[in-house]
Amino acid sequence: MENNNEVVLLDLWASMFGMRVRIALAEKGIKYEYIEQDIWNKSDLLLQMNPVQKKVPVLIHKGKPICESLIAVQYIDEVWNDRSPLLPSDPYAKSQARFWADYVDKKIYDLAKKVWARKGEEQEAGKKEFIEALQLLEAELGDKPFFGGDKFGFVDISLVTFYSWFYAVETIGNFSIESECPKFISWAKRCLQKESVSSTLPNSERVYEFLLDAKKRLGIE
Amino acid sequence: MANEVTLLDFWPSPFGMRVRIALAEKGIKYEYKDEDLRNKSPLLLKMNPVHKKIPVLIHNGKPICESLIAVQYIDEVWSDRSPLLPSDPYQRSQARFWADFVDKKIYDAGRKVWTTKGEEQEAGKKEFLDALKLLEEQLGDKPYFGGDNIGYVDVSLVPFYSWFKAYETFGNINIEKECPKFIAWAKRCLQKESVSKSLPDQDKVYGFIVEMRKKIGLE
């Protein structure tokens, strides 16, 4: 029997990385204790559980930490392997899912940051590269309902969480993602029909306020 | 069904070496193709259109890109021998965490050591050595990160040892003095044929870096 304190998540409500873990836990129907972190004033627990990177999210299972969101999602899939598989069972399909989740990790955050943290020519370049990355993902999605095929899976989880930041990025960057990437937006909305996603992704305007505050604290105009 | 394995690679690449070691550990025969990175082959561009990088593992015509993803694939397909990842999910998550740490830290910090000067280089040297020391702590008293035999983290990390003469010379650092346990571990790995056959000689890599530095305009 699982107690609430057997699974703990150290997280920040606005973190698209933390959202990945929340979605995976929801997909598997796992009860857990959520502990909100103040990333501007890190708790002793966070520093103890993730001494190397000192970041959220940290999944804690029976007292033992698992850091890095995609590693935590794979751990969840492997431990609770009796329901709602997130990764394919075929090794080749699994390798491709890992490749695309890794692509998301390597590109999407940094390109979005170019849009919200820079100005002028650098920002314009950031907008172009960001849209190109989304379009590459649209091409990979093709006609499938989800990246995982008929079922929502690992790549969908790694990516859909960024959708909650789109309003903020569009507002600061003064552009429309939907006009350039309509397929991406319809895929994201399809994902949002799933309760695990809709109950996890925060309100977009709230994220925008968070980002404006973060910019001030980081000294970015 | 034929089991055709090809590796598109570049001999000094520590990322390529990881895949070579994994294939050797599993005793898999494969065709090795060395790429000219200034003149990438149509095959490479077709097999890795997204990143256009090596290594690319090709199994029965289908590409697997990104070295750690390829190593995990090899471990899962040839699961009947020489396991590289632990079977316990928690230990597996920790192996993935440390391999990811190697990916995030070692190459970039090492790169600063051989491509920069002054303050930037000093910062790079510190990052690099701090990362090695953290890894030494993680190794502890075990012969390998994988325990009694080499595993996923060993495979992800030991290739960088072939670059140490280059780091030491251009960074003016003595890695053995700073991280003796790390060096002892690397030498222990090199006693294994799968590693010694996959890593080029440090002098050869050093010569390659000298040429690279000329090309990018450093002395």
Coordinates of C-alpha atoms in Angstrom, one line a residue:
Chain A
M1 CA 0.0 0.0 0.0
E2 CA 1.4 3.4 -0.9
N3 CA 1.4 6.1 1.7
N4 CA 1.2 9.7 0.6
N5 CA 4.8 10.2 1.9
E6 CA 6.3 7.3 0.0
V7 CA 6.4 9.6 -3.1
V8 CA 7.3 13.2 -2.7
L9 CA 7.9 15.8 -5.4
L10 CA 10.0 18.9 -4.8
D11 CA 8.9 21.3 -7.6
L12 CA 8.1 24.8 -8.7
W13 CA 4.5 25.3 -10.1
A14 CA 5.8 27.2 -13.1
S15 CA 8.6 24.7 -14.1
M16 CA 7.9 23.0 -17.4
F17 CA 10.4 20.3 -16.2
G18 CA 8.5 19.7 -13.0
M19 CA 5.2 19.6 -14.9
R20 CA 6.6 16.6 -16.8
V21 CA 6.9 14.6 -13.6
R22 CA 3.5 15.7 -12.4
I23 CA 1.9 14.5 -15.7
A24 CA 3.7 11.1 -15.4
L25 CA 2.6 10.6 -11.8
A26 CA -1.0 11.5 -12.8
E27 CA -1.0 9.2 -15.8
K28 CA 0.0 6.4 -13.5
G29 CA -2.5 7.4 -10.8
I30 CA 0.2 7.7 -8.2
K31 CA -0.6 9.6 -5.0
Y32 CA 2.2 11.9 -3.8
E33 CA 3.1 14.7 -1.6
Y34 CA 3.9 17.9 -3.5
I35 CA 6.2 20.4 -1.8
E36 CA 6.4 23.8 -3.5
Q37 CA 10.0 25.2 -3.6
D38 CA 11.1 28.8 -3.5
I39 CA 13.8 28.7 -6.1
W40 CA 15.1 32.1 -5.0
N41 CA 15.6 30.8 -1.5
K42 CA 16.4 27.1 -1.8
S43 CA 15.3 24.8 1.0
D44 CA 17.7 22.5 3.0
L45 CA 15.7 19.6 1.7
L46 CA 16.2 20.5 -1.9
L47 CA 20.0 21.1 -1.4
Q48 CA 20.2 17.8 0.4
M49 CA 18.3 15.8 -2.2
N50 CA 20.0 17.5 -5.3
P51 CA 23.4 18.6 -4.1
V52 CA 24.9 18.4 -7.6
Q53 CA 22.5 20.5 -9.7
K54 CA 20.5 22.2 -6.8
K55 CA 17.4 22.3 -9.1
V56 CA 13.8 21.2 -9.3
P57 CA 12.1 18.9 -9.9
V58 CA 13.3 16.2 -7.5
L59 CA 11.2 13.0 -7.2
I60 CA 11.8 11.3 -3.9
H61 CA 10.7 7.7 -3.6
K62 CA 11.0 6.0 -0.2
G63 CA 13.4 8.6 0.8
K64 CA 15.7 8.3 -2.3
P65 CA 16.0 11.1 -4.8
I66 CA 15.7 10.9 -8.5
C67 CA 16.9 14.2 -10.2
E68 CA 16.5 15.4 -13.8
S69 CA 12.9 15.4 -15.1
L70 CA 13.3 12.9 -18.0
I71 CA 15.2 10.5 -15.8
A72 CA 12.4 10.7 -13.2
V73 CA 9.7 10.1 -15.8
Q74 CA 11.6 7.0 -17.0
Y75 CA 11.9 5.8 -13.4
I76 CA 8.2 6.2 -12.9
D77 CA 7.5 4.3 -16.0
E78 CA 9.8 1.4 -15.0
V79 CA 8.6 1.1 -11.4
W80 CA 4.9 1.4 -12.1
N81 CA 5.1 -0.7 -15.2
D82 CA 1.7 -2.4 -14.7
R83 CA -0.3 0.5 -16.2
S84 CA -0.3 3.3 -18.8
P85 CA 3.1 2.7 -20.4
L86 CA 4.8 6.0 -21.2
L87 CA 7.7 4.6 -23.3
P88 CA 7.2 2.0 -26.2
S89 CA 8.3 -1.5 -25.4
D90 CA 10.1 -2.0 -28.7
P91 CA 13.8 -1.0 -28.3
Y92 CA 14.0 0.9 -31.6
A93 CA 10.8 2.8 -31.0
K94 CA 12.1 3.5 -27.4
S95 CA 15.4 4.9 -28.9
Q96 CA 13.4 7.2 -31.1
A97 CA 11.2 8.5 -28.3
R98 CA 14.4 9.2 -26.2
F99 CA 15.9 11.0 -29.2
W100 CA 13.0 13.4 -29.6
A101 CA 12.7 14.0 -25.9
D102 CA 16.4 14.8 -25.9
Y103 CA 15.9 17.1 -28.8
V104 CA 13.2 19.0 -26.8
D105 CA 15.6 19.2 -23.9
K106 CA 18.5 20.5 -26.0
K107 CA 16.5 23.1 -27.9
I108 CA 13.2 24.3 -26.7
Y109 CA 14.0 25.9 -23.4
D110 CA 17.1 27.7 -24.7
L111 CA 15.4 29.0 -27.8
A112 CA 12.4 30.2 -25.9
K113 CA 14.8 31.9 -23.5
K114 CA 16.4 33.8 -26.4
V115 CA 12.9 35.2 -27.1
W116 CA 12.0 36.2 -23.6
A117 CA 15.5 37.3 -22.4
R118 CA 16.9 39.1 -25.4
K119 CA 16.0 42.1 -27.6
G120 CA 16.4 43.4 -31.1
E121 CA 18.3 41.3 -33.6
E122 CA 19.1 38.5 -31.1
Q123 CA 15.4 38.2 -30.2
E124 CA 14.4 38.1 -33.8
A125 CA 16.9 35.3 -34.5
G126 CA 15.6 33.5 -31.4
K127 CA 12.0 33.8 -32.6
K128 CA 13.0 32.3 -36.0
E129 CA 15.0 29.4 -34.5
F130 CA 12.2 28.7 -32.0
I131 CA 9.6 28.5 -34.7
E132 CA 11.8 26.3 -36.8
A133 CA 12.3 23.9 -33.9
L134 CA 8.5 23.7 -33.4
Q135 CA 8.0 23.1 -37.1
L136 CA 10.6 20.3 -37.1
L137 CA 8.6 18.7 -34.3
E138 CA 5.4 19.2 -36.3
A139 CA 7.0 17.3 -39.1
E140 CA 7.9 14.5 -36.8
L141 CA 4.4 14.4 -35.4
G142 CA 3.0 14.1 -38.9
D143 CA -0.6 12.8 -39.0
K144 CA -0.3 11.0 -35.7
P145 CA -2.6 12.2 -32.9
F146 CA 0.4 12.1 -30.4
F147 CA 4.1 11.7 -30.8
G148 CA 3.6 8.3 -29.2
G149 CA 1.2 7.3 -32.0
D150 CA -2.4 6.6 -30.8
K151 CA -1.4 7.0 -27.2
F152 CA 0.1 9.9 -25.3
G153 CA 3.6 9.1 -24.3
F154 CA 7.2 10.1 -23.4
V155 CA 7.8 12.7 -26.1
D156 CA 4.3 14.3 -25.6
I157 CA 5.0 14.6 -21.9
S158 CA 8.5 16.1 -22.5
L159 CA 7.1 18.7 -24.8
V160 CA 3.5 19.7 -24.0
T161 CA 4.6 21.4 -20.7
F162 CA 6.2 24.2 -22.7
Y163 CA 2.8 25.1 -24.1
S164 CA 2.0 26.8 -20.7
W165 CA 4.8 29.2 -21.5
F166 CA 3.6 30.1 -25.0
Y167 CA 1.4 33.1 -24.0
A168 CA 4.4 34.6 -22.1
V169 CA 6.8 34.0 -24.9
E170 CA 4.4 35.4 -27.5
T171 CA 3.6 38.4 -25.5
I172 CA 7.2 39.3 -24.8
G173 CA 8.3 38.4 -28.3
N174 CA 5.3 40.1 -29.9
F175 CA 4.5 37.2 -32.3
S176 CA 1.9 34.4 -32.8
I177 CA 3.1 30.9 -32.5
E178 CA -0.3 29.5 -33.7
S179 CA -0.1 31.4 -37.0
E180 CA 3.3 29.7 -37.7
C181 CA 2.7 26.3 -36.1
P182 CA -1.1 25.5 -36.2
K183 CA -0.5 21.7 -36.1
F184 CA 1.6 22.1 -32.9
I185 CA -1.2 24.1 -31.2
S186 CA -3.9 21.6 -32.2
W187 CA -1.7 18.8 -30.9
A188 CA -1.2 20.7 -27.6
K189 CA -4.9 21.2 -27.2
R190 CA -5.5 17.5 -27.9
C191 CA -3.1 16.7 -25.0
L192 CA -5.0 19.2 -22.8
Q193 CA -8.1 17.1 -23.2
K194 CA -6.3 14.6 -21.0
E195 CA -6.9 15.2 -17.3
S196 CA -3.3 14.4 -16.4
V197 CA -2.3 17.4 -18.6
S198 CA -5.1 19.8 -17.9
S199 CA -4.8 19.4 -14.2
T200 CA -1.0 20.0 -14.3
L201 CA -0.5 22.9 -16.7
P202 CA -0.8 26.2 -14.9
N203 CA -2.7 29.2 -16.1
S204 CA -0.8 31.0 -18.9
E205 CA -1.3 34.5 -17.6
R206 CA 0.0 33.4 -14.2
V207 CA 3.1 32.0 -16.0
Y208 CA 3.6 35.4 -17.8
E209 CA 3.5 37.2 -14.4
F210 CA 6.0 34.7 -13.0
L211 CA 8.3 35.3 -16.0
L212 CA 8.2 39.1 -15.7
D213 CA 9.1 38.7 -12.0
A214 CA 11.9 36.3 -12.8
K215 CA 13.3 38.7 -15.4
K216 CA 13.4 41.5 -12.8
R217 CA 15.1 39.2 -10.3
L218 CA 17.7 38.1 -12.8
G219 CA 18.3 41.6 -13.9
I220 CA 17.0 41.0 -17.4
E221 CA 15.1 44.0 -18.9
Chain B
M1 CA 17.1 -11.9 -40.1
A2 CA 20.5 -10.4 -40.9
N3 CA 22.0 -8.4 -38.0
E4 CA 23.7 -5.6 -39.8
V5 CA 25.5 -3.0 -37.7
T6 CA 27.3 0.1 -39.0
L7 CA 28.8 2.9 -37.0
L8 CA 29.4 6.3 -38.5
D9 CA 32.0 7.9 -36.3
F10 CA 35.1 10.1 -36.1
W11 CA 38.1 8.5 -34.5
P12 CA 38.9 11.2 -31.8
S13 CA 35.3 11.6 -30.8
P14 CA 34.7 10.6 -27.1
F15 CA 31.0 10.2 -28.0
G16 CA 31.8 7.8 -30.8
M17 CA 34.2 5.9 -28.4
R18 CA 31.3 5.2 -26.1
V19 CA 29.4 3.3 -28.8
R20 CA 32.6 1.5 -29.8
I21 CA 33.1 0.3 -26.2
A22 CA 29.5 -0.8 -25.9
L23 CA 29.6 -2.8 -29.1
A24 CA 32.9 -4.4 -28.0
E25 CA 31.5 -5.3 -24.6
K26 CA 28.7 -7.1 -26.3
G27 CA 31.0 -8.8 -28.9
I28 CA 29.0 -7.3 -31.8
K29 CA 30.6 -7.3 -35.2
Y30 CA 30.1 -4.1 -37.1
E31 CA 31.3 -2.0 -40.0
Y32 CA 33.1 1.2 -38.9
K33 CA 33.0 4.2 -41.1
D34 CA 35.2 7.2 -40.3
E35 CA 33.6 10.5 -41.4
D36 CA 35.3 13.6 -42.6
L37 CA 33.4 16.2 -40.5
R38 CA 34.4 19.1 -42.9
N39 CA 32.8 17.1 -45.7
K40 CA 30.0 15.1 -44.3
S41 CA 28.9 12.0 -46.3
P42 CA 25.4 11.8 -47.8
L43 CA 24.9 8.8 -45.6
L44 CA 25.5 10.8 -42.4
L45 CA 23.2 13.6 -43.5
K46 CA 20.5 11.1 -44.4
M47 CA 20.9 9.1 -41.2
N48 CA 21.1 12.2 -38.9
P49 CA 19.3 15.0 -40.6
V50 CA 18.4 16.7 -37.3
H51 CA 21.8 17.2 -35.8
K52 CA 24.1 16.1 -38.6
K53 CA 26.6 14.7 -36.1
I54 CA 28.4 11.5 -35.3
P55 CA 28.2 9.0 -33.9
V56 CA 25.3 7.3 -35.6
L57 CA 24.6 3.7 -35.0
I58 CA 22.8 2.0 -37.9
H59 CA 21.1 -1.3 -37.1
N60 CA 19.5 -3.1 -40.1
G61 CA 19.3 0.2 -41.9
K62 CA 17.7 2.2 -39.1
P63 CA 19.6 5.0 -37.4
I64 CA 20.0 5.6 -33.7
C65 CA 21.6 9.0 -33.0
E66 CA 23.1 10.5 -29.7
S67 CA 25.7 8.3 -28.1
L68 CA 24.0 7.6 -24.8
I69 CA 20.8 6.7 -26.6
A70 CA 22.7 4.3 -28.8
V71 CA 24.5 2.7 -25.8
Q72 CA 21.1 2.1 -24.1
Y73 CA 19.7 0.7 -27.4
I74 CA 22.7 -1.7 -27.7
D75 CA 22.2 -2.8 -24.0
E76 CA 18.4 -3.4 -24.6
V77 CA 18.7 -5.3 -27.9
W78 CA 21.7 -7.5 -26.9
S79 CA 20.3 -8.0 -23.5
D80 CA 21.6 -11.5 -23.1
R81 CA 25.2 -10.6 -22.2
S82 CA 27.4 -8.1 -20.4
P83 CA 24.7 -5.8 -19.1
L84 CA 25.7 -2.1 -19.1
L85 CA 22.8 -0.7 -17.1
P86 CA 21.7 -2.1 -13.7
S87 CA 18.5 -4.1 -13.6
D88 CA 17.2 -2.3 -10.5
P89 CA 15.2 0.8 -11.5
Y90 CA 16.6 3.1 -8.8
Q91 CA 20.2 2.1 -9.6
R92 CA 19.4 2.6 -13.3
S93 CA 18.1 6.1 -12.6
Q94 CA 21.3 6.9 -10.8
A95 CA 23.5 5.6 -13.6
R96 CA 21.5 7.7 -16.1
F97 CA 21.9 10.8 -13.8
W98 CA 25.7 10.5 -13.7
A99 CA 26.0 9.8 -17.4
D100 CA 23.9 12.9 -17.9
F101 CA 26.2 14.8 -15.6
V102 CA 29.2 13.7 -17.7
D103 CA 27.4 14.9 -20.8
K104 CA 26.5 18.3 -19.3
K105 CA 29.9 19.0 -17.8
I106 CA 33.0 17.2 -19.0
Y107 CA 33.1 18.0 -22.8
D108 CA 32.2 21.7 -22.4
A109 CA 34.5 22.4 -19.4
G110 CA 37.3 20.4 -21.2
R111 CA 36.7 22.4 -24.3
K112 CA 37.2 25.7 -22.4
V113 CA 40.6 24.3 -21.3
W114 CA 41.9 23.8 -24.8
T115 CA 40.2 26.6 -26.7
T116 CA 40.4 29.6 -24.3
K117 CA 43.0 31.7 -22.4
G118 CA 43.2 33.8 -19.3
E119 CA 40.3 34.1 -16.9
E120 CA 37.9 32.0 -19.1
Q121 CA 40.5 29.2 -19.2
E122 CA 41.0 29.4 -15.5
A123 CA 37.3 29.1 -14.9
G124 CA 37.2 26.1 -17.4
K125 CA 40.0 24.4 -15.6
K126 CA 38.3 24.7 -12.2
E127 CA 35.0 23.4 -13.6
F128 CA 36.7 20.5 -15.2
L129 CA 38.7 19.5 -12.2
D130 CA 35.7 20.0 -9.8
A131 CA 33.6 17.7 -12.1
L132 CA 36.3 15.0 -12.0
K133 CA 36.6 15.3 -8.2
L134 CA 32.8 14.9 -7.8
L135 CA 33.0 11.8 -10.0
E136 CA 35.8 10.4 -7.9
E137 CA 33.6 10.8 -4.8
Q138 CA 30.8 9.0 -6.7
L139 CA 33.1 6.2 -7.6
G140 CA 34.2 5.8 -3.9
D141 CA 35.9 2.4 -3.3
K142 CA 34.3 0.6 -6.2
P143 CA 36.6 -0.6 -9.0
Y144 CA 34.1 0.8 -11.5
F145 CA 31.1 3.1 -11.5
G146 CA 29.2 -0.1 -12.6
G147 CA 30.5 -2.0 -9.5
D148 CA 32.5 -5.0 -10.2
N149 CA 32.4 -4.6 -13.9
I150 CA 32.3 -1.6 -16.3
G151 CA 28.8 -0.2 -16.8
Y152 CA 27.0 2.7 -18.3
V153 CA 28.7 5.5 -16.4
D154 CA 32.2 4.0 -17.1
V155 CA 31.4 3.8 -20.8
S156 CA 30.1 7.4 -20.8
L157 CA 33.2 8.8 -19.1
V158 CA 36.3 6.9 -19.9
P159 CA 36.6 8.1 -23.5
F160 CA 37.5 11.5 -22.2
Y161 CA 40.7 10.0 -20.8
S162 CA 42.1 9.8 -24.3
W163 CA 42.0 13.6 -24.3
F164 CA 43.9 14.1 -21.1
K165 CA 47.3 14.8 -22.6
A166 CA 45.7 17.6 -24.6
Y167 CA 43.9 19.0 -21.6
E168 CA 47.0 18.8 -19.5
T169 CA 49.3 20.4 -22.0
F170 CA 47.1 23.3 -23.1
G171 CA 45.6 23.8 -19.6
N172 CA 48.9 23.4 -17.9
I173 CA 47.4 21.1 -15.3
N174 CA 48.5 17.8 -13.8
I175 CA 45.3 15.8 -13.6
E176 CA 46.9 12.8 -11.8
K177 CA 48.1 15.1 -9.1
E178 CA 44.6 16.6 -8.6
C179 CA 42.6 13.5 -9.2
P180 CA 44.7 10.3 -8.6
K181 CA 41.7 8.1 -8.0
F182 CA 40.2 9.1 -11.4
I183 CA 43.4 8.2 -13.2
A184 CA 43.6 4.9 -11.4
W185 CA 40.1 4.1 -12.4
A186 CA 40.7 5.1 -16.0
K187 CA 43.8 2.9 -16.2
R188 CA 41.8 0.0 -14.7
C189 CA 39.2 0.5 -17.5
L190 CA 42.0 0.4 -20.1
Q191 CA 43.0 -3.1 -18.9
K192 CA 39.7 -4.2 -20.6
E193 CA 40.1 -5.0 -24.2
S194 CA 36.7 -3.4 -25.1
V195 CA 38.1 0.0 -23.8
S196 CA 41.8 -0.3 -24.9
K197 CA 40.7 -1.1 -28.5
S198 CA 38.2 1.7 -28.6
L199 CA 40.3 4.6 -27.3
P200 CA 42.9 6.2 -29.5
D201 CA 46.3 6.9 -28.1
Q202 CA 46.6 10.1 -26.1
D203 CA 49.5 11.3 -28.3
K204 CA 47.4 10.8 -31.4
V205 CA 44.5 12.9 -29.9
Y206 CA 47.0 15.5 -28.8
G207 CA 48.3 15.8 -32.4
F208 CA 44.7 16.2 -33.6
I209 CA 44.0 19.0 -31.0
V210 CA 47.2 20.8 -32.1
E211 CA 45.8 20.8 -35.7
M212 CA 42.3 21.9 -34.5
R213 CA 43.8 24.8 -32.6
K214 CA 45.7 26.0 -35.7
K215 CA 42.5 25.8 -37.7
I216 CA 40.5 27.9 -35.2
G217 CA 43.3 30.4 -35.0
L218 CA 44.8 29.7 -31.6
E219 CA 48.6 30.2 -31.8

